[in-house]
């Protein structure tokens, strides 16, 4: 590991089993001895995470709820073990996933400072040395020997944050803890974090507060569905985050934003009848491209009613930074005997590269594929596709 | 910046690396947290009760009276030197064992808010319960000493062996406590099983009757099973060291073997569960 690297994460993944609680009960473990275990649904909360953070970087991790931000912090803080990959951490870490961890209501402020301080990794001696500073910063004053159950919630949080603020780590991992206390105290906290950053502490900061990320951080990582979508400067990361997360406006049922406007989206059966299993269909779209001299790629995604992605397929319109301002038209052909009967919806993604998305239009158009009777059987068969398969059979031996 | 003996220069978290036993050096580094947690438990235990710390005396005293009444007066068991002191002696180690077993078992579940938010070696939680239990043990011992003075009984010369048996009792309690704390994380059923084990465990341990009654009256072969209870050997040994008399036989080693076995497998099982504790609780 290089001298100035603070954290290096390689190939990190964390898998959770859905319904784990239920499946590890004593009964199912006991019965599991006698019969093969039933399959559990699994999902990856984090996947293929790779990044490197240098000493003194202040990195903001942004993403929507469920993007894997908290899981990433938990894995980095060693609270839970990763399923794959490796993390190398250089330096003393303090992780603050909440303020006041371990605070006990029956204990006094003073006792809780010692308790919380040691939980955060300080020795009793260190807490003792900084005790006066902690109390002064919190503004709790003479109530320090009162049980914290009698504190106002503001006092409680201020005292808790003060302990954390006096940790002196080399790497600080913070989750949303700034969203506490009154406005004045929040400013004080942000100031303290800014000081820490100037002192050269490496900070990893997860927040929904984009403004705070913009102000405090120097780098940004955007997470979506457990994967890193973007990693770079904090401003670019915030831009990217906005792009993938601001839903385009819908006017007259179609989508528009400052870069793209979808003018029309239509589907037409390839036979004279309605769209059915054996008809196949053509989709066509007109859209206004509001910028120029860029690359332009379109991806069409078709999803079934149960959100199963049937296909995710696209094409380049311009590959040499030569896109023109104006209306483009595109059409595509979906073959017959491919989709099963049912309800499907189109998403369209406009982009110039993987990291530069113009628009992500979800649910642009929906289609209904009609069922066809198969050998007198009228029920809809399972599956998202229903291809024509030519079988050949033969009787081998008796 | 951070100048701290605690600091580790490079920490590596590797998904493919698993240890069999806990990292004792790391646990030692967290000794301050360990002591603070023990102190918190003690401090909070009698908070908001009217007679406070007195409860620590009431519980063993009442148990002692009831046991003496049932086993001594009703059942007519007459051990040496007399039934009250005899029981007080057995009860002191048993009280410690049952305290640690009960409190370690649920300890991690009860600390879940902490466990989900911060890392520290999880073993510290059940370990700290073993320290808090020593206070109860001390009180129970105090009751015994007071009774010995009252009845004018002097300890035997073998009393110097007592610390050895106390140590065995601590390790037994820890081993069982560590097992139960990890098991309770995985299977909440143990929250209901533990009080039950504590209850029947006292009758299967020679607390209020001499172990000789068990060895004389049990059908042959069953006494070995009786000694599988780690506390059978501990209570017998501790009592012998205080009052003297016939030294315990070789059967006692079954209990001590169990203590070592439970302790080591407990650490191994705990380590196995430890990495996933935050996902389970």
Coordinates of N, CA and C in Angstrom, one line a residue, chain A residues 16-139:
Chain A
X16 N -26.6 -10.1 1.5 CA -27.6 -10.4 2.5 C -28.5 -11.5 2.0
X17 N -29.0 -12.3 2.9 CA -30.0 -13.2 2.6 C -31.4 -12.7 3.0
X18 N -32.3 -12.6 2.1 CA -33.6 -12.1 2.5 C -34.3 -13.2 3.2
X19 N -35.0 -12.8 4.3 CA -35.7 -13.8 5.1 C -34.8 -14.6 5.9
X20 N -33.6 -14.1 6.2 CA -32.6 -14.8 7.0 C -33.1 -15.1 8.4
X21 N -33.7 -14.0 9.0 CA -34.2 -14.2 10.3 C -35.0 -15.5 10.5
X22 N -35.9 -15.7 9.6 CA -36.8 -16.8 9.6 C -36.1 -18.1 9.4
X23 N -35.1 -18.1 8.5 CA -34.5 -19.3 8.1 C -33.4 -19.8 9.0
X24 N -33.1 -19.0 10.0 CA -32.1 -19.5 10.9 C -32.7 -19.8 12.3
X25 N -34.0 -19.9 12.3 CA -34.6 -20.2 13.6 C -34.1 -21.6 14.1
X26 N -34.2 -21.8 15.3 CA -33.8 -23.1 15.9 C -34.5 -24.2 15.2
X27 N -35.8 -24.0 14.9 CA -36.5 -25.1 14.4 C -36.0 -25.4 13.0
X28 N -35.8 -24.4 12.2 CA -35.4 -24.7 10.8 C -34.0 -25.3 10.7
X29 N -33.2 -24.8 11.7 CA -31.8 -25.4 11.8 C -31.9 -26.9 12.2
X30 N -32.8 -27.2 13.1 CA -32.9 -28.6 13.6 C -33.5 -29.4 12.4
X31 N -34.5 -28.9 11.8 CA -35.1 -29.7 10.7 C -34.2 -29.7 9.5
X32 N -33.4 -28.7 9.4 CA -32.4 -28.6 8.3 C -31.4 -29.7 8.3
X33 N -31.2 -30.3 9.5 CA -30.2 -31.4 9.6 C -30.8 -32.6 8.8
X34 N -32.1 -32.7 8.8 CA -32.6 -33.9 8.1 C -33.1 -33.7 6.7
X35 N -33.3 -32.5 6.3 CA -33.6 -32.3 4.9 C -32.8 -31.1 4.3
X36 N -32.5 -31.2 3.0 CA -31.7 -30.1 2.4 C -32.3 -28.8 2.6
X37 N -31.5 -27.8 2.9 CA -32.0 -26.4 3.2 C -32.7 -25.9 2.0
X38 N -33.8 -25.2 2.3 CA -34.5 -24.5 1.2 C -33.8 -23.3 0.7
X39 N -34.0 -23.0 -0.5 CA -33.3 -21.8 -1.1 C -33.7 -20.5 -0.5
X40 N -32.7 -19.7 -0.2 CA -33.1 -18.4 0.4 C -32.8 -17.3 -0.7
X41 N -33.6 -16.3 -0.7 CA -33.3 -15.2 -1.7 C -32.2 -14.4 -1.2
X42 N -31.3 -14.1 -2.1 CA -30.1 -13.3 -1.7 C -30.0 -12.1 -2.5
X43 N -29.5 -11.0 -1.9 CA -29.2 -9.9 -2.7 C -27.9 -9.2 -2.3
X44 N -27.3 -8.6 -3.2 CA -26.0 -7.9 -3.0 C -26.3 -6.5 -2.6
X45 N -26.0 -6.1 -1.4 CA -26.2 -4.7 -0.9 C -25.0 -3.9 -1.5
X46 N -23.9 -4.6 -1.7 CA -22.7 -3.9 -2.3 C -22.1 -4.9 -3.2
X47 N -21.6 -4.4 -4.3 CA -21.0 -5.2 -5.4 C -19.9 -4.5 -6.0
X48 N -18.8 -5.3 -6.3 CA -17.6 -4.8 -7.0 C -17.2 -3.4 -6.6
X49 N -17.1 -3.1 -5.3 CA -16.7 -1.8 -4.9 C -15.2 -1.7 -4.9
X50 N -14.6 -0.8 -5.6 CA -13.2 -0.5 -5.7 C -13.0 1.0 -5.5
X51 N -12.2 1.4 -4.6 CA -11.8 2.8 -4.6 C -10.6 2.9 -3.7
X52 N -9.9 4.1 -3.8 CA -8.8 4.3 -3.0 C -8.9 5.8 -2.5
X53 N -8.6 5.9 -1.2 CA -8.7 7.3 -0.7 C -7.4 7.7 -0.1
X54 N -6.9 8.9 -0.5 CA -5.6 9.3 -0.1 C -5.8 10.0 1.3
X55 N -4.6 10.1 1.9 CA -4.6 10.9 3.2 C -5.1 12.3 3.0
X56 N -6.0 12.7 3.9 CA -6.4 14.1 3.8 C -7.6 14.3 2.9
X57 N -8.0 13.3 2.1 CA -9.2 13.5 1.3 C -10.5 13.6 2.2
X58 N -11.4 14.4 1.7 CA -12.7 14.4 2.4 C -13.7 13.9 1.3
X59 N -14.2 12.7 1.6 CA -15.0 12.0 0.5 C -16.4 12.0 0.9
X60 N -17.3 12.5 0.1 CA -18.7 12.4 0.3 C -19.3 11.2 -0.4
X61 N -20.1 10.4 0.3 CA -20.7 9.3 -0.4 C -22.2 9.6 -0.5
X62 N -22.6 9.7 -1.7 CA -24.0 10.0 -1.9 C -24.8 9.0 -2.7
X63 N -26.1 9.0 -2.6 CA -26.9 8.0 -3.2 C -28.2 8.0 -2.6
X64 N -29.2 7.4 -3.2 CA -30.6 7.4 -2.7 C -30.6 6.4 -1.5
X65 N -31.8 6.4 -0.9 CA -32.0 5.3 0.2 C -31.9 4.0 -0.5
X66 N -31.2 3.1 0.2 CA -31.1 1.7 -0.3 C -30.0 1.6 -1.4
X67 N -29.2 2.6 -1.6 CA -28.1 2.5 -2.6 C -26.9 1.8 -2.0
X68 N -26.9 1.6 -0.7 CA -25.8 0.8 -0.1 C -24.8 1.7 0.7
X69 N -25.2 2.9 0.9 CA -24.3 3.8 1.6 C -24.0 3.3 3.0
X70 N -25.1 3.0 3.7 CA -24.9 2.6 5.1 C -24.2 1.3 5.2
X71 N -24.5 0.4 4.3 CA -23.8 -0.9 4.3 C -22.3 -0.7 4.1
X72 N -22.0 0.2 3.2 CA -20.6 0.5 2.9 C -19.9 1.0 4.2
X73 N -20.6 1.9 4.9 CA -20.0 2.4 6.1 C -19.8 1.3 7.2
X74 N -20.9 0.5 7.3 CA -20.8 -0.6 8.2 C -19.7 -1.5 8.0
X75 N -19.5 -1.8 6.7 CA -18.4 -2.7 6.4 C -17.0 -2.1 6.6
X76 N -16.9 -0.8 6.3 CA -15.7 -0.1 6.5 C -15.4 0.1 8.0
X77 N -16.5 0.2 8.8 CA -16.3 0.4 10.2 C -16.1 -0.9 10.9
X78 N -16.1 -2.0 10.2 CA -15.9 -3.4 10.7 C -17.1 -3.9 11.6
X79 N -18.2 -3.2 11.4 CA -19.4 -3.7 12.2 C -19.9 -5.0 11.6
X80 N -19.8 -5.1 10.3 CA -20.2 -6.3 9.7 C -19.2 -6.7 8.7
X81 N -19.1 -8.0 8.5 CA -18.0 -8.5 7.6 C -18.4 -8.6 6.2
X82 N -17.5 -8.1 5.3 CA -17.9 -8.2 3.9 C -17.9 -9.7 3.4
X83 N -18.7 -9.9 2.3 CA -18.8 -11.3 1.7 C -17.6 -11.5 0.8
X84 N -17.2 -10.5 0.1 CA -16.1 -10.7 -0.8 C -15.2 -9.4 -0.6
X85 N -13.9 -9.6 -1.1 CA -13.0 -8.5 -1.2 C -12.2 -8.2 0.1
X86 N -11.6 -7.0 0.0 CA -10.6 -6.7 1.0 C -10.6 -5.2 1.2
X87 N -10.3 -4.8 2.5 CA -10.2 -3.4 2.8 C -8.9 -3.2 3.6
X88 N -8.1 -2.2 3.1 CA -6.9 -1.9 3.9 C -7.1 -0.5 4.4
X89 N -6.9 -0.4 5.7 CA -7.0 0.9 6.3 C -5.7 1.3 7.0
X90 N -5.3 2.5 6.7 CA -4.0 2.9 7.3 C -4.2 4.0 8.2
X91 N -4.2 3.7 9.5 CA -4.4 4.8 10.5 C -5.5 4.5 11.5
X92 N -5.6 5.3 12.5 CA -6.6 5.1 13.5 C -8.0 5.6 13.1
X93 N -8.9 4.7 13.1 CA -10.3 5.0 12.6 C -11.2 5.3 13.7
X94 N -12.0 6.3 13.5 CA -13.2 6.5 14.4 C -14.4 6.5 13.5
X95 N -15.4 5.7 13.9 CA -16.5 5.7 13.0 C -17.7 6.2 13.9
X96 N -18.4 7.1 13.3 CA -19.6 7.7 14.0 C -20.8 7.4 13.2
X97 N -21.4 6.3 13.5 CA -22.6 6.0 12.7 C -23.9 6.5 13.4
X98 N -23.7 6.9 14.6 CA -24.7 7.7 15.3 C -24.0 8.4 16.5
X99 N -24.6 9.4 17.0 CA -24.0 10.0 18.2 C -24.6 9.4 19.4
X100 N -23.8 9.3 20.5 CA -24.3 8.9 21.7 C -24.4 7.4 21.8
X101 N -23.7 6.6 21.0 CA -23.8 5.1 21.1 C -23.4 4.7 22.5
X102 N -24.3 3.9 23.1 CA -24.1 3.4 24.4 C -24.5 4.3 25.6
X103 N -25.0 5.5 25.3 CA -25.4 6.4 26.3 C -26.5 5.7 27.2
X104 N -26.4 5.8 28.5 CA -27.4 5.2 29.3 C -28.2 6.3 30.0
X105 N -29.5 6.3 29.9 CA -30.3 7.3 30.5 C -30.1 7.5 32.1
X106 N -29.8 6.4 32.8 CA -29.7 6.5 34.2 C -28.4 7.1 34.7
X107 N -27.4 7.1 33.8 CA -26.1 7.6 34.2 C -26.0 9.1 34.0
X108 N -25.1 9.7 34.7 CA -25.0 11.2 34.6 C -24.2 11.5 33.3
X109 N -24.2 12.8 33.0 CA -23.5 13.3 31.8 C -22.0 12.9 31.9
X110 N -21.5 13.1 33.1 CA -20.0 12.8 33.3 C -19.8 11.3 33.0
X111 N -20.6 10.4 33.6 CA -20.4 9.0 33.4 C -20.6 8.6 32.0
X112 N -21.6 9.2 31.3 CA -21.8 8.9 29.9 C -20.7 9.3 29.0
X113 N -20.0 10.4 29.4 CA -18.9 10.9 28.6 C -17.8 9.8 28.6
X114 N -17.5 9.3 29.8 CA -16.5 8.2 29.9 C -17.0 6.9 29.2
X115 N -18.2 6.6 29.3 CA -18.7 5.4 28.7 C -18.6 5.5 27.2
X116 N -19.2 6.6 26.7 CA -19.2 6.8 25.2 C -17.8 7.0 24.7
X117 N -17.0 7.7 25.4 CA -15.6 7.9 24.9 C -14.9 6.5 24.8
X118 N -15.0 5.6 25.8 CA -14.3 4.4 25.7 C -14.9 3.5 24.6
X119 N -16.3 3.6 24.4 CA -16.9 2.9 23.3 C -16.3 3.3 22.0
X120 N -16.1 4.6 21.8 CA -15.6 5.2 20.6 C -14.1 4.9 20.4
X121 N -13.5 4.2 21.4 CA -12.1 3.8 21.2 C -11.1 4.6 22.0
X122 N -11.5 5.5 22.8 CA -10.5 6.2 23.7 C -10.2 5.4 24.9
X123 N -9.1 5.7 25.5 CA -8.8 5.1 26.8 C -9.4 6.1 27.9
X124 N -9.5 5.5 29.1 CA -10.1 6.4 30.1 C -9.2 7.6 30.4
X125 N -7.9 7.4 30.2 CA -7.0 8.5 30.4 C -7.2 9.6 29.4
X126 N -7.4 9.2 28.1 CA -7.6 10.2 27.1 C -8.9 11.0 27.4
X127 N -10.0 10.3 27.8 CA -11.2 11.0 28.1 C -11.0 12.0 29.2
X128 N -10.2 11.5 30.2 CA -10.0 12.4 31.4 C -9.2 13.6 30.9
X129 N -8.3 13.5 30.1 CA -7.5 14.6 29.6 C -8.3 15.6 28.9
X130 N -9.3 15.1 28.1 CA -10.1 16.0 27.3 C -11.4 16.4 27.9
X131 N -11.7 15.9 29.1 CA -13.0 16.0 29.7 C -13.5 17.5 29.7
X132 N -12.6 18.4 30.2 CA -13.1 19.8 30.3 C -13.4 20.4 29.0
X133 N -12.6 20.1 27.9 CA -12.9 20.6 26.6 C -14.2 20.0 26.1
X134 N -14.5 18.8 26.4 CA -15.7 18.1 25.9 C -16.9 18.8 26.5
X135 N -16.9 19.1 27.8 CA -18.0 19.7 28.5 C -18.2 21.1 28.0
X136 N -17.1 21.8 27.8 CA -17.1 23.2 27.4 C -17.8 23.3 26.0
X137 N -17.4 22.4 25.1 CA -17.9 22.4 23.7 C -19.4 22.1 23.7
X138 N -19.8 21.2 24.6 CA -21.2 20.8 24.6 C -22.1 21.9 25.1
X139 N -21.6 22.7 26.0 CA -22.4 23.7 26.6 C -23.4 23.2 27.6

